[in-house]
Coordinates of C-alpha atoms in Angstrom, one line a residue:
M16 CA 7.0 5.8 9.4
G17 CA 7.0 5.0 13.2
V18 CA 5.0 2.2 14.3
I19 CA 2.3 4.4 15.5
A20 CA 1.7 5.7 12.0
W21 CA 2.1 2.0 10.8
L22 CA -0.7 1.4 13.2
V23 CA -3.3 4.7 12.0
L24 CA -2.3 4.6 8.6
G25 CA -3.4 0.5 8.5
A26 CA -6.8 1.1 10.4
L27 CA -8.1 3.5 8.3
S28 CA -7.1 2.1 5.4
G29 CA -8.3 -0.7 6.5
W30 CA -11.3 0.4 8.0
I31 CA -12.3 2.5 4.5
A32 CA -11.3 -0.4 2.5
N33 CA -13.6 -2.7 4.1
R34 CA -17.0 -0.1 3.7
L35 CA -15.7 0.0 0.1
M36 CA -15.3 -3.7 -0.1
N37 CA -18.9 -4.2 1.8
S38 CA -16.9 -6.3 3.9
R39 CA -17.6 -6.6 8.0
T40 CA -14.2 -7.1 10.5
G41 CA -13.3 -5.6 13.3
L42 CA -10.8 -3.4 14.3
I43 CA -7.6 -6.0 14.5
D44 CA -8.4 -7.0 10.6
N45 CA -8.8 -3.5 9.6
I46 CA -5.2 -2.8 11.0
I47 CA -4.3 -5.7 9.1
T48 CA -5.9 -5.5 6.1
G49 CA -4.4 -1.5 5.8
I50 CA -0.6 -2.9 6.4
I51 CA -0.9 -6.1 4.2
G52 CA -2.7 -3.7 1.7
S53 CA -0.1 -0.8 2.4
F54 CA 3.1 -3.3 1.2
I55 CA 0.6 -4.7 -2.1
G56 CA -0.4 -0.8 -2.7
G57 CA 2.7 -0.2 -2.8
F58 CA 4.3 -2.4 -4.9
V59 CA 1.2 -2.1 -7.5
F60 CA 2.2 1.6 -7.6
N61 CA 6.0 0.9 -8.1
F62 CA 5.0 -1.2 -10.6
F63 CA 3.1 1.3 -13.1
G64 CA 5.8 4.4 -11.8
A65 CA 3.8 5.6 -9.4
E66 CA 5.3 7.4 -6.3
T67 CA 4.7 4.6 -3.4
I68 CA 4.1 4.8 0.4
T69 CA 5.5 8.5 1.3
G70 CA 5.1 8.8 5.6
L71 CA 1.3 9.9 6.7
N72 CA -0.7 11.5 4.3
L73 CA -3.5 11.9 1.8
H74 CA -1.3 9.8 -0.8
S75 CA -0.5 7.2 1.2
I76 CA -4.1 6.2 2.3
F77 CA -5.1 6.1 -1.2
V78 CA -2.1 3.5 -2.1
S79 CA -3.1 1.5 0.9
V80 CA -7.3 2.1 -0.2
V81 CA -6.2 0.4 -3.2
G82 CA -3.9 -2.5 -2.3
A83 CA -6.7 -3.4 0.8
C84 CA -9.1 -3.4 -2.0
I85 CA -6.9 -5.5 -4.1
L86 CA -6.7 -8.1 -0.5
L87 CA -9.9 -8.1 -0.1
W88 CA -10.9 -8.6 -3.6
I89 CA -8.3 -11.8 -2.9
I90 CA -9.6 -13.2 0.4
N91 CA -13.0 -12.8 -1.3
Q92 CA -11.8 -15.1 -4.5
I93 CA -10.4 -17.6 -2.4
R94 CA -14.0 -17.7 -0.2
R95 CA -15.8 -19.0 -2.9

């Protein structure tokens, strides 16, 4: 995937994860959360034998959102 696709996927999945986890952050934080979340989601899905990120499609967004939610949960646990 190209850099622009990574940014779009990161921004979209980070925004969705922020809404799901009731965390309000800015655009840059959403992009970073989404990109790191895509790595975490890819690792988790690969661990369970499922397909990981394959491009800019719904499955990849789902994987990235799951990873971003895991990342936000970990961050919230550390902040407590």
